[in-house]
Coordinates of C-alpha atoms and ligand atoms in Angstrom, one line a residue:
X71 CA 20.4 -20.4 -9.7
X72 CA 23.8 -18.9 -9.1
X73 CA 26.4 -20.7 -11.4
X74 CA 30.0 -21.7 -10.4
X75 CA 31.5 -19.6 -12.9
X76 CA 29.3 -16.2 -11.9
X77 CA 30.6 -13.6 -9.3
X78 CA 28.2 -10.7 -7.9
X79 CA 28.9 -7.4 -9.7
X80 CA 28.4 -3.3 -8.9
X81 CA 25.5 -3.8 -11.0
X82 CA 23.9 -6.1 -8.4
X83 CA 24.0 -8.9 -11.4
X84 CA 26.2 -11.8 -12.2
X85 CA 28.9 -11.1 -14.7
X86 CA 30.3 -14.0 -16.4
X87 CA 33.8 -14.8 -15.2
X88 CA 36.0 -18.0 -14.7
X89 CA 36.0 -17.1 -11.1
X90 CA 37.9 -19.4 -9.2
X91 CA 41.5 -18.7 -8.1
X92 CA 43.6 -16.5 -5.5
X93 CA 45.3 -13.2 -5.3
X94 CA 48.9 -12.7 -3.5
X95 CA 48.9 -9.8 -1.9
X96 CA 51.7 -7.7 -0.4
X97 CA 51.0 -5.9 2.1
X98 CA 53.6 -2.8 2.0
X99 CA 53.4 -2.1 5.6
X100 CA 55.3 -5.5 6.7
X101 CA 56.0 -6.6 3.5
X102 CA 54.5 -9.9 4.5
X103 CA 52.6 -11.6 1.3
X104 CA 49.0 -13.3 1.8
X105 CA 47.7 -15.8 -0.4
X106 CA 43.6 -15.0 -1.0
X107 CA 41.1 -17.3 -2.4
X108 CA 38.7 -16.1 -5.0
X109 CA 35.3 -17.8 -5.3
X110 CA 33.1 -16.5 -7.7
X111 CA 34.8 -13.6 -8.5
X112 CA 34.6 -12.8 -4.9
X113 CA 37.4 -12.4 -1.9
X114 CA 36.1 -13.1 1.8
X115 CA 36.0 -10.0 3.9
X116 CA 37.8 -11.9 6.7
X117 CA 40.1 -13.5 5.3
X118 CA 42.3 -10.1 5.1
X119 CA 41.7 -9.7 9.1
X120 CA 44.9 -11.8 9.2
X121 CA 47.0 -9.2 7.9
X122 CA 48.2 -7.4 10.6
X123 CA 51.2 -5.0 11.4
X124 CA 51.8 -6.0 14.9
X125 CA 50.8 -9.6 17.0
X126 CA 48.3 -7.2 18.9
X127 CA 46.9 -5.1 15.9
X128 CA 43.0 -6.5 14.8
X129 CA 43.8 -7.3 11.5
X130 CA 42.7 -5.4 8.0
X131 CA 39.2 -4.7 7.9
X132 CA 37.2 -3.8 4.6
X133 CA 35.1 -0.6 4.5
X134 CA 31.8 -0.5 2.1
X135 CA 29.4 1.9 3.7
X136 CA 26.6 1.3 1.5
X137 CA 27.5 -2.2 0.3
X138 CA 28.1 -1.2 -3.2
X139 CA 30.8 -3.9 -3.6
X140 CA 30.3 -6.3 -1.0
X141 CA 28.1 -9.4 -1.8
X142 CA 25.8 -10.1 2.0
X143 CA 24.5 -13.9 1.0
X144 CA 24.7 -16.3 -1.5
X145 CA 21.1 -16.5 -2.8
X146 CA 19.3 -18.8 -5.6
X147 CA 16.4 -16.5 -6.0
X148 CA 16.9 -13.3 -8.4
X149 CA 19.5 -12.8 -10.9
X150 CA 20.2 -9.6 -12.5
X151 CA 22.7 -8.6 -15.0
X152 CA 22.2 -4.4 -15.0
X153 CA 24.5 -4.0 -18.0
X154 CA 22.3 -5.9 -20.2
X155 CA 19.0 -5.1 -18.8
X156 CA 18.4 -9.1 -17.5
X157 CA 15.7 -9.8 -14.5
X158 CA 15.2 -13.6 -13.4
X159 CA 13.3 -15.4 -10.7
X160 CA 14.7 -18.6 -10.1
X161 CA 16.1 -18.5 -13.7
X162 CA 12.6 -17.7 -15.3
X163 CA 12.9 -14.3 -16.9
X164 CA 10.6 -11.6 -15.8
X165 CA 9.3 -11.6 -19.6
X166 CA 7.7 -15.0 -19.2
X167 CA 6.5 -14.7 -15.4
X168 CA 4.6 -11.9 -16.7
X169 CA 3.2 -13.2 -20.1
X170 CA 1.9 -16.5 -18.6
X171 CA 2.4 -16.6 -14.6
X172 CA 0.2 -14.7 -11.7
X173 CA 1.7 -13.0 -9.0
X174 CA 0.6 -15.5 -6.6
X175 CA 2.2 -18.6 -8.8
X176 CA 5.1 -16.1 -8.7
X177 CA 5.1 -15.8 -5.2
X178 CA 5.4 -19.4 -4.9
X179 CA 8.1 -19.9 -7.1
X180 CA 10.2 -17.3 -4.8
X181 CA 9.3 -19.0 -1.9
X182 CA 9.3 -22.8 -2.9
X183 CA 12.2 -22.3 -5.5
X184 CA 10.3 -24.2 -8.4
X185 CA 7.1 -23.8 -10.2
X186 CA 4.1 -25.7 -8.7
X187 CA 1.9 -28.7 -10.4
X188 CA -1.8 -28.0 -10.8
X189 CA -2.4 -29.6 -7.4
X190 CA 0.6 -27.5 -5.5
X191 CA -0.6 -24.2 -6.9
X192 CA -4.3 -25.1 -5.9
X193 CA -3.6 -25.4 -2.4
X194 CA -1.5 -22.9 -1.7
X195 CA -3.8 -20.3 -3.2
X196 CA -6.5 -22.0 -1.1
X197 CA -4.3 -21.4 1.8
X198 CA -3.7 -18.0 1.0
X199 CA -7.2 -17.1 0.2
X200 CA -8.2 -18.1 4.1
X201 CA -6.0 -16.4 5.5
X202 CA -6.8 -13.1 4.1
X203 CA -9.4 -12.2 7.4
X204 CA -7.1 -9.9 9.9
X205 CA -7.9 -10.2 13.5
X206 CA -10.7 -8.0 14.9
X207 CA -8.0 -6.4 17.0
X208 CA -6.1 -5.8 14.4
X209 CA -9.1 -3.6 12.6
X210 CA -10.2 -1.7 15.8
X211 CA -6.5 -0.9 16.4
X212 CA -6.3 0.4 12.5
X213 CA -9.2 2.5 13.9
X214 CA -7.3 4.4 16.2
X215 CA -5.3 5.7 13.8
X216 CA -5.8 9.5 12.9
X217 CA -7.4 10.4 9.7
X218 CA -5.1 11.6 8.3
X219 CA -2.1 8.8 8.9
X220 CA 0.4 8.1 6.3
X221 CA -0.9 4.6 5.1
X222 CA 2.5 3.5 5.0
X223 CA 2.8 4.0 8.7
X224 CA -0.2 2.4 9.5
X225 CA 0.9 -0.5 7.5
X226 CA 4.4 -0.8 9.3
X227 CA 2.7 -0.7 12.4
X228 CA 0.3 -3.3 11.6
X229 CA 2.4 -5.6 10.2
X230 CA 4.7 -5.4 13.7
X231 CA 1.7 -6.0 15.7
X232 CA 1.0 -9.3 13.7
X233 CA 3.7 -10.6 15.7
X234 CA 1.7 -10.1 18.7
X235 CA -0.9 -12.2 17.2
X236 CA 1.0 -15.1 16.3
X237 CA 3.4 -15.5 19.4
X238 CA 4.4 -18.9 18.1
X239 CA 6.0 -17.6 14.7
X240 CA 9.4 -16.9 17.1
X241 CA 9.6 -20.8 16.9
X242 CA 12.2 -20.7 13.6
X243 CA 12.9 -24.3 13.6
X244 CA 9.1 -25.2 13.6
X245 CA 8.7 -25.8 9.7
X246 CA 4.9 -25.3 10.0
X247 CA 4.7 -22.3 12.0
X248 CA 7.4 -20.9 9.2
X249 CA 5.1 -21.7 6.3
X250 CA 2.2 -20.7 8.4
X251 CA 4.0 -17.2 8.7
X252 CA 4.5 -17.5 4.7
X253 CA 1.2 -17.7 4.3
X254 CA -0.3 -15.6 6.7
X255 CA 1.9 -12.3 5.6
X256 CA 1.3 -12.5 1.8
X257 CA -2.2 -12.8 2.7
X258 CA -3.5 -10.5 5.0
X259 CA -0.9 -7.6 3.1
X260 CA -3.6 -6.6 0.5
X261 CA -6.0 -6.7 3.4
X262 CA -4.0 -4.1 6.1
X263 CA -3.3 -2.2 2.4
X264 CA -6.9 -1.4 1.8
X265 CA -7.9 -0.8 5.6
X266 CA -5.5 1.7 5.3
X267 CA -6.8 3.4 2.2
X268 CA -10.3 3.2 3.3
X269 CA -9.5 4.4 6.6
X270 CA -8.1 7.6 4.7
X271 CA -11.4 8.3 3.0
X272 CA -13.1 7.5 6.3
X273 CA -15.1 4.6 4.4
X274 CA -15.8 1.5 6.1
X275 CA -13.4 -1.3 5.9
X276 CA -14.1 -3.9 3.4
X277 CA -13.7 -7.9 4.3
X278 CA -12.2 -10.1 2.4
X279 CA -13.9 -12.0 -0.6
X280 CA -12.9 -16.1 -1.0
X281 CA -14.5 -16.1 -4.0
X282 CA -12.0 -13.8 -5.9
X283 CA -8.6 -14.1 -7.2
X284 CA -6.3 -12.1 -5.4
X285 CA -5.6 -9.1 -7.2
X286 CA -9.3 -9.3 -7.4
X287 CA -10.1 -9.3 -3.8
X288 CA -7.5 -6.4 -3.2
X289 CA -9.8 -4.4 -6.1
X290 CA -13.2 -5.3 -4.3
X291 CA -11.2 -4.6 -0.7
X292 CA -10.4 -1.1 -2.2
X293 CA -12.9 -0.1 -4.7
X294 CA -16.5 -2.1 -2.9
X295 CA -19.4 0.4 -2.0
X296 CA -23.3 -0.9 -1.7
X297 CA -22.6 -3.8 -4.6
X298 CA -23.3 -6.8 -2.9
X299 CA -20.9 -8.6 -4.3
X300 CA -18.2 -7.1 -6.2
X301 CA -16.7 -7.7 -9.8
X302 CA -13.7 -6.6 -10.6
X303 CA -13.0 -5.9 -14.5
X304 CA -10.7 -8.6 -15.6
X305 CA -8.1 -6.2 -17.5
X306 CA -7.8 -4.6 -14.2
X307 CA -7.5 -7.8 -12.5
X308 CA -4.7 -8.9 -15.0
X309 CA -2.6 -5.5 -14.7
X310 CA -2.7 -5.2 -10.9
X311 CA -1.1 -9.0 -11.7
X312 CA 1.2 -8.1 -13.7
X313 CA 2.5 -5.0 -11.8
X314 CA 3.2 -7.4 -8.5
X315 CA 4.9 -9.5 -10.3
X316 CA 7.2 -6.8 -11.4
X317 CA 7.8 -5.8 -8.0
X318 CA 7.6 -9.4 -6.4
X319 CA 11.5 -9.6 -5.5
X320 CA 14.6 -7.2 -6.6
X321 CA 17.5 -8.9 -4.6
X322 CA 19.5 -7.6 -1.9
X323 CA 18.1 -4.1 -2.3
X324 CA 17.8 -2.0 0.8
X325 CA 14.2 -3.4 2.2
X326 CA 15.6 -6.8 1.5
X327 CA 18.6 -6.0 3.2
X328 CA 16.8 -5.0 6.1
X329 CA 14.4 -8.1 6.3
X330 CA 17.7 -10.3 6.0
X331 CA 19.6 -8.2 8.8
X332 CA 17.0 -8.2 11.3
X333 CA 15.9 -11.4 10.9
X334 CA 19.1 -12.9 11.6
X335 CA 18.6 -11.9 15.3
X336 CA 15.8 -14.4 14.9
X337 CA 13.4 -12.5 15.5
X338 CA 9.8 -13.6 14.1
X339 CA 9.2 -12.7 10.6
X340 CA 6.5 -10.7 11.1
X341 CA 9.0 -8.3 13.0
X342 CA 11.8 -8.7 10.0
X343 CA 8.7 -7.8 7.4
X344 CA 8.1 -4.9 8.9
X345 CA 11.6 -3.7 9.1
X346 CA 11.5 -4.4 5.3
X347 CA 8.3 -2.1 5.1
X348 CA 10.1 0.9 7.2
X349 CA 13.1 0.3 4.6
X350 CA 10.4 0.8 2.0
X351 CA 8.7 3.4 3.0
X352 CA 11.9 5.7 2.4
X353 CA 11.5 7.9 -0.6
X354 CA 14.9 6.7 -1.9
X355 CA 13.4 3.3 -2.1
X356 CA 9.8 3.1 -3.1
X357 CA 8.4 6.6 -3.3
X358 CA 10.1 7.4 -7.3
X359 CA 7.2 6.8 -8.8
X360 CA 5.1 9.6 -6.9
X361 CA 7.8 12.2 -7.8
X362 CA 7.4 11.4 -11.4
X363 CA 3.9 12.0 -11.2
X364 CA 4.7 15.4 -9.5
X365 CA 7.3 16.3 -12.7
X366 CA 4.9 15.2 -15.3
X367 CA 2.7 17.9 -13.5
X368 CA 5.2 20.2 -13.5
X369 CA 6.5 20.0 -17.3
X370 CA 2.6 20.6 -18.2
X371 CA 2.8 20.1 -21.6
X372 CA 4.4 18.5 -24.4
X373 CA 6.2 22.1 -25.7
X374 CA 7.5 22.6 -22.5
X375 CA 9.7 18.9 -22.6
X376 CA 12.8 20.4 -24.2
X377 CA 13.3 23.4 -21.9
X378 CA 12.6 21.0 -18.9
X379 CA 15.4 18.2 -20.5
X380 CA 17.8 21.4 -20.8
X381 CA 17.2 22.1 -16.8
X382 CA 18.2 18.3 -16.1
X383 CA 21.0 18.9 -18.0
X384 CA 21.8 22.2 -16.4
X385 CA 21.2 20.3 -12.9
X386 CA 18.5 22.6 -12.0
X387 CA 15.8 19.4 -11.9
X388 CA 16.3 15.5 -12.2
X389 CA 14.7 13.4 -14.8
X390 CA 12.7 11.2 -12.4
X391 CA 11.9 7.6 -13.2
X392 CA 15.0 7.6 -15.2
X393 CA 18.5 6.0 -14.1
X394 CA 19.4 2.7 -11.8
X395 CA 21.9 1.7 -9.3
X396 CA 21.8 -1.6 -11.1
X397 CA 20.6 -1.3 -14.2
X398 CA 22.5 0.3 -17.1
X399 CA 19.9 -0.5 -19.9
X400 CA 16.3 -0.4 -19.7
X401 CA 14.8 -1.5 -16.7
X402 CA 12.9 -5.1 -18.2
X403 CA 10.4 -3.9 -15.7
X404 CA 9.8 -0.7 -17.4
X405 CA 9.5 -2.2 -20.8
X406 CA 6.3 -4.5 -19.3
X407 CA 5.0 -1.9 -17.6
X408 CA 4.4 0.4 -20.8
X409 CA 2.7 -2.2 -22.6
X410 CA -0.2 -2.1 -19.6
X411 CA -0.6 1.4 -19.4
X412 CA -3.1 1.5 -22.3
X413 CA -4.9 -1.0 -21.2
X414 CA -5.4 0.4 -17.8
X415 CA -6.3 3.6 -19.0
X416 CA -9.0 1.8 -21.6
X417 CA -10.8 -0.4 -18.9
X418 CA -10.7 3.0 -16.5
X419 CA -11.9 5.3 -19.1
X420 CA -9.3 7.7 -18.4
X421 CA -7.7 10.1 -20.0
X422 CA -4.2 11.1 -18.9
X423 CA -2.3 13.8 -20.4
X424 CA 0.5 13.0 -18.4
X425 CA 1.1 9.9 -20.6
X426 CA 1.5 11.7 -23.3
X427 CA 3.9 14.2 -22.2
X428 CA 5.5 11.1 -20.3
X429 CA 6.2 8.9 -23.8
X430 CA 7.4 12.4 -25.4
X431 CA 9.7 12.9 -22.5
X432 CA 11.1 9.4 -22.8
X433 CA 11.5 9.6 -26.5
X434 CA 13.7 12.8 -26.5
X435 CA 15.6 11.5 -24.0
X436 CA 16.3 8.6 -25.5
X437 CA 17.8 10.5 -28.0
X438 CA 20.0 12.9 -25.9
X439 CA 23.5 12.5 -25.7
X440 CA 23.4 13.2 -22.5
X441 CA 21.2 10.7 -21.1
X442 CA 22.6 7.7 -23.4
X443 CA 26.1 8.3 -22.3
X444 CA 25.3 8.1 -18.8
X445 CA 23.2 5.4 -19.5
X446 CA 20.4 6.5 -17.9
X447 CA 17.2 4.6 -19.1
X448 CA 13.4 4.2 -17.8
X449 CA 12.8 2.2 -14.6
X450 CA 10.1 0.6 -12.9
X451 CA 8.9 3.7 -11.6
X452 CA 8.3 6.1 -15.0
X453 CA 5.2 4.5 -16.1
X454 CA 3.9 2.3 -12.2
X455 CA 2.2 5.8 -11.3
X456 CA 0.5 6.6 -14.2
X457 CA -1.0 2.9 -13.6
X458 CA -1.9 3.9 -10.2
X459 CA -2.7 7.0 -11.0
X460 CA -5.5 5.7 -13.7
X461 CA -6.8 3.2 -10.8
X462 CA -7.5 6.0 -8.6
X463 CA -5.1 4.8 -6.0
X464 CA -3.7 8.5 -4.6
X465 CA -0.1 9.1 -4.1
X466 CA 0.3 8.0 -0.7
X467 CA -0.5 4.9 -1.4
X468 CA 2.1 3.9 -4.2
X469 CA 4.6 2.7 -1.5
X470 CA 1.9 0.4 0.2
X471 CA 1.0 -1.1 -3.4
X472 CA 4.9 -1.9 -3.9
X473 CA 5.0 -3.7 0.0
X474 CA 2.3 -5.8 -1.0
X475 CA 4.2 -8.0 -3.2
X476 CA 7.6 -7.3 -2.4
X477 CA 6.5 -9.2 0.5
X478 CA 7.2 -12.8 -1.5
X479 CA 10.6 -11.6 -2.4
X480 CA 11.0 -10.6 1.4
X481 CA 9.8 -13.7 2.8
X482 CA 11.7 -16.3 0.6
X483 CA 14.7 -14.2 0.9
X484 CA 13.9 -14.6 5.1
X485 CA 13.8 -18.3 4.6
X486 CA 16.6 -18.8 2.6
X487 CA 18.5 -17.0 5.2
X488 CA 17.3 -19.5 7.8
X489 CA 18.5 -22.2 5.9
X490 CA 22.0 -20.7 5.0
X491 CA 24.5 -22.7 7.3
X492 CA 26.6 -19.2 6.6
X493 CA 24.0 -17.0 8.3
X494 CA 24.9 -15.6 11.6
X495 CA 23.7 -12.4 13.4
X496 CA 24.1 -9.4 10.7
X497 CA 26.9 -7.1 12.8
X498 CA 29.2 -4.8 10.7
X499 CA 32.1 -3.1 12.1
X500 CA 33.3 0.1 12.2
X501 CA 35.8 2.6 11.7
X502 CA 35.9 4.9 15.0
X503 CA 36.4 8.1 15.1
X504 CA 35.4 9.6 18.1
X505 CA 37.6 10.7 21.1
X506 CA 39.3 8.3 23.6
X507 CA 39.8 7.9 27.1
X508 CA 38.8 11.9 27.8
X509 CA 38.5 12.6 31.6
X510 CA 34.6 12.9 32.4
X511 CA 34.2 17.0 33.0
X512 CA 31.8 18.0 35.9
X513 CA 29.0 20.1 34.7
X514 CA 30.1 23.5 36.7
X515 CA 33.5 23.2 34.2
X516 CA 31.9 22.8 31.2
Ligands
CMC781 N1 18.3 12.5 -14.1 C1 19.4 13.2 -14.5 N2 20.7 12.8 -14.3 C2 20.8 11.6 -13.7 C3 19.8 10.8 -13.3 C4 18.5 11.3 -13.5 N3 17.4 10.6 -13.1 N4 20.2 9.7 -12.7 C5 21.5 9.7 -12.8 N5 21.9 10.9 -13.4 C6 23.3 11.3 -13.8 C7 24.1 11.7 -12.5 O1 23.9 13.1 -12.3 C8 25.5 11.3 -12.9 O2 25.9 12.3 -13.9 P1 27.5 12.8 -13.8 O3 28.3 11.5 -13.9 O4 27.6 13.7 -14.9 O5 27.6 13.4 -12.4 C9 25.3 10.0 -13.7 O6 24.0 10.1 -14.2 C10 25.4 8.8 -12.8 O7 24.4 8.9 -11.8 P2 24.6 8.3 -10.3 O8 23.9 9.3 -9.4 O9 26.0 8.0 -10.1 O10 23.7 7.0 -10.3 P3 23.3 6.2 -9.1 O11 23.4 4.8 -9.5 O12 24.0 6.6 -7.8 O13 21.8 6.6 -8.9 C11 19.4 6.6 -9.0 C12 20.7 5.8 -9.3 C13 18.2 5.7 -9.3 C14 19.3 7.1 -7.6 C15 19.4 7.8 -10.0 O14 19.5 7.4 -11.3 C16 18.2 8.7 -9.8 O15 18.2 9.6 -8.9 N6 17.1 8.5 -10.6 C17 15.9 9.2 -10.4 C18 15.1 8.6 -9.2 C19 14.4 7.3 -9.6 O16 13.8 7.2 -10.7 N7 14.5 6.3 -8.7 C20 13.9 5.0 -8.9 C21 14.8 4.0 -9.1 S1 14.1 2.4 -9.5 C22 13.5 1.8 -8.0 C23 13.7 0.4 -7.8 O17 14.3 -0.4 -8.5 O18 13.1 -0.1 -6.8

């Protein structure tokens, strides 16, 4: 819950301040002097459009291209402090979710903003669990899709075309067809997630099973052959878990951002999803993880780490999974992930050399000057595709396993914008600087 006395940070966190108060500013240009407010550590964009140097000027605008010090919402949901390494839903830390919640439990306390009784959590993951079936349509127009098709692409399709399906999600003030939405988006993900991947090995598409959990649905969905009924190995079950909760929500990062911005046009929600899954499938968003696998390939060995550590150094190469826009410390989420690697690779019975060099790689740089000054620590991403990697799950699909349940985060972050009396159609400004008033040329002078 965001405290009075806590203001949004660089680091994407809350940094303890007494916040309230004002700022006088002069503004040299007129001389004039402007009396601010400050409200949790924060100063509102519009209140400097007042200071202006003439009656017809606009007013001062604020420039932040990529947002990195301009708070977009208010929001009850995630807290981070970067500096210290901190990761909270709804004031839970990410240690405990993962210890003693599931993903789906998770996903309701995103959505709902508190944990659920027995009774609460049974029905909603009855609800979710009958809604995991995807249209017909939707499977013969997954179909059409080449071979060869990204799965991530097939996914952002599919998730837009949803909204075709459900035409009366665009009512925003009905409260049922917004749970209903809710519902139907966090279930039938896993679902479009494994047409995709079977539709890569040209397999046939796997239906839903009600009578798994549902990470193990999304295993039997993926993994099912001639078994009649599938059983997935619990430590698999339990790690797939734990890695959606990991990923389950991450604040106003850029996916999130997305969902937020488009949906304010209030559009349906399956159309703001799937502007968070386009966000997504960016590499500078969720495709790290695949590019560490690709340098643990490279590095080949253990002997070769320090000559690899000196080309980072020499900025020749970039230590991937390492470093965070937000996180200054070691990502929590790293230091949960690490612990399930083992156990993965037991219940798979593989044998990963790339985990080896990978802990080697993270232990020198640990200690390197270099890396500790900068503060540059493990992320999510250093140790999520070795996980995948020991599932089988190929590289293409890493992005559509972090969509899955980044769709909670997306989804109560969507309803929480519905609900802020603040919210209004995202619209930034800008600072032009093209031409003006240039006589049109005719083509035989140009
Ligand atoms: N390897 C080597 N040097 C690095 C790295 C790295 N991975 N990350 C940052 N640095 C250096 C950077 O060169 C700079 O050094 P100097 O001040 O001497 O020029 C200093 O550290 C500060 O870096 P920055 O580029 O200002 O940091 P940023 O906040 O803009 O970048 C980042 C954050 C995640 C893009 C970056 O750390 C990076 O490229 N990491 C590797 C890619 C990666 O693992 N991405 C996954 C992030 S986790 C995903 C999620 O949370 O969803």
């Amino acid at each position: 819950m965001e405290e009075e006395h806590t203001q949004p940070s660089d680091a994407g966190g809350a940094l303890a301040t007494t916040a309230r108060g004002s700022l006088t500013v002069t503004d040299n240009r007129t001389g004039e002097t402007y009396e601010v407010e400050v409200v949790d550590g924060t100063v509102r964009a519009m209140d400097f459009r007042q200071m202006k140097v003439s009656e017809d000027d606009f007013g001062l605008l604020t420039y932040d291209p990529a947002f990195t010090n301009t708070a977009s919402c208010r929001s009850a949901i995630t807290y981070i402090d970067g500096e210290a390494g901190v990761l909270e839903h709804r004031g839970y830390p990410i240690e405990q979710l993962c210890d003693q919640s599931t993903y789906l439990e998770v996903a309701y306390l995103l959505v709902h903003g508190e944990l659920p009784n027995q009774d609460a959590l049974d029905y909603w993951t009855y609800a979710i669990t009958h809604h995991t079936y995807v249209h017909e349509n939707i499977k013969n127009s997954m179909e059409g899709f080449r071979y060869d098709a990204h799965p991530m692409a097939m996914l952002l399709s599919t998730v837009g075309a949803l909204s075709s399906f459900y035409p009366g999600a665009k009512n925003l003030d009905d409260e049922t067809e917004r749970y209903m939405a809710v519902v139907r988006l966090i279930a039938k993900m896993p679902t479009l997630a494994a047409f995709a991947y079977r539709h890569n090995l040209g397999l046939p598409y796997v239906y839903p099973d009600n009578d798994l959990s549902y990470p193990g649905n999304f295993l039997s969905m993926f993994y099912k052959m001639t078994e009649v009924s599938y059983e997935p190995d619990p430590r698999l079950e339990r790690a797939l878990d734990v890695l959606w909760i990991l990923h389950a929500d991450h604040e106003q990062n850029c996916s999130t951002a997305a969902v937020r911005a488009v949906g304010s046009s209030q559009v349906d929600p399956y159309s703001a999803v799937a502007a968070g899954v386009a966000a997504l499938y960016g590499p500078l968003h969720g495709g790290a993880n695949e590019a560490v696998l690709g340098m643990l390939d490279r590095i080949q060995t253990v002997d070769n780490i320090p000559d690899f550590l000196q080309g980072v150094k020499d900025r020749k190469e970039r230590l991937m999974g390492f470093g965070h826009r937000v996180y200054k410390n070691y990502d929590p989420r790293a230091r949960i992930i690490k612990k399930h690697v083992d156990e993965v690779l037991d219940a798979t019975g593989v044998q990963n050399p790339k985990l080896e060099i990978a802990q080697e790689l993270e232990k020198r740089a640990l200690d390197d000057e270099y890396f500790t000054e900068r503060k540059l620590y493990p992320n999510v991403d250093f140790y999520s595709g070795l996980i995948y990697e020991a599932l089988n799950i190929p590289a293409d699909m890493f992005t559509v396993m972090f969509a899955i349940p980044r769709t909670a985060g997306w989804l109560a972050q969507w309803l929480e914008m519905l609900g802020d009396p603040e919210t209004k159609i995202a619209r930034p400004r800008q600072i032009y600087t093209g031409d003006r008033e240039l006589d049109y040329v005719p083509m035989d002078q140009r």
